[in-house]
Amino acid sequence: KQEVTQIPAALSVPEGENLVLNCSFTDSAIYNLQWFRQDPGKGLTSLLLIQSSQREQTSGRLNASLDKSSGRSTLYIAASQPGDSATYLCAPSRGNQFYFGTGTSLTVIP
Amino acid sequence: GAGVSQSPSNKVTEKGKDVELRCDPISGHTALYWYRQRLGQGLEFLIYFQGNSAPDKSGLPSDRFSAERTGESVSTLTIQRTQQEDSAVYLCASSTRTQHTEAFFGQGTRLTVV
């Protein structure tokens, strides 16, 4: 069974800092990996999708990398803003489902 | 529609009652997923639909849980004889095909069993 771990579990940074969120997974035979954000009491918002053949994807201030062989992905957030405060989830996919960890709770302090 | 829509957004029910949760996927999306998120925990996979068929029901926790999908569109998740441990947020997602494409989630249904 695919196990997903995200470190750190919680992170608090001042506005403007660059930061890195880490994701590791135990089964490297994945189809793709998707990063989501979840705001309190809300559903998930898709941020980036990296196919298994890709090494990274960028969207605005976000950059996600994937090292499938080592079972790792990172999400880099540049110039963080208070509106980035949320829980960030990575979800590798295999078979018919996405697998989730418990995420990283990010607080950006104005 | 513009996104995945779920209804109701909140549901409070008495223990032992049956509940139905609805998911309207993005138009044209053939893949549909149901997940459950208990308070403070990660998302648990429940069931996957491809079209109107459910080739993967491996996450359904008991025979009290069932789901169907019609017209390659709307899906209903039914929980019979609800128990307090069924309290959770139930999330639905859809994607254009399956494993290789981006999944989009709805806002979820918060179920509270009292």
PDB file of C-alpha atoms in Angstrom, chain A residues 13-16 37 39 61 79-86 88 106-110:
ATOM      1  CA  VAL A  13       6.813  31.831   8.064  1.00  0.00           C
ATOM      2  CA  PRO A  14       6.835  35.619   7.686  1.00  0.00           C
ATOM      3  CA  GLU A  15       5.429  37.076   4.524  1.00  0.00           C
ATOM      4  CA  GLY A  16       7.883  37.234   1.631  1.00  0.00           C
ATOM      5  CA  ARG A  37      -4.260  23.101  -1.286  1.00  0.00           C
ATOM      6  CA  ASP A  39      -8.536  25.791   2.995  1.00  0.00           C
ATOM      7  CA  ARG A  61       5.069  31.374  -7.798  1.00  0.00           C
ATOM      8  CA  ALA A  79       7.678  35.131  -2.076  1.00  0.00           C
ATOM      9  CA  SER A  80       4.988  33.726   0.213  1.00  0.00           C
ATOM     10  CA  GLN A  81       1.843  35.756   0.906  1.00  0.00           C
ATOM     11  CA  PRO A  82      -0.776  35.550   3.694  1.00  0.00           C
ATOM     12  CA  GLY A  83      -3.232  34.202   1.102  1.00  0.00           C
ATOM     13  CA  ASP A  84      -0.985  31.150   0.733  1.00  0.00           C
ATOM     14  CA  SER A  85      -2.001  30.043   4.237  1.00  0.00           C
ATOM     15  CA  ALA A  86      -3.656  26.633   3.853  1.00  0.00           C
ATOM     16  CA  TYR A  88      -0.923  21.567   1.218  1.00  0.00           C
ATOM     17  CA  LEU A 106       1.199  26.527   6.250  1.00  0.00           C
ATOM     18  CA  THR A 107       0.711  29.861   7.980  1.00  0.00           C
ATOM     19  CA  VAL A 108       2.155  32.977   6.373  1.00  0.00           C
ATOM     20  CA  ILE A 109       2.353  35.834   8.863  1.00  0.00           C
ATOM     21  CA  PRO A 110       1.782  39.365   7.517  1.00  0.00           C
TER      22      PRO A 110
END
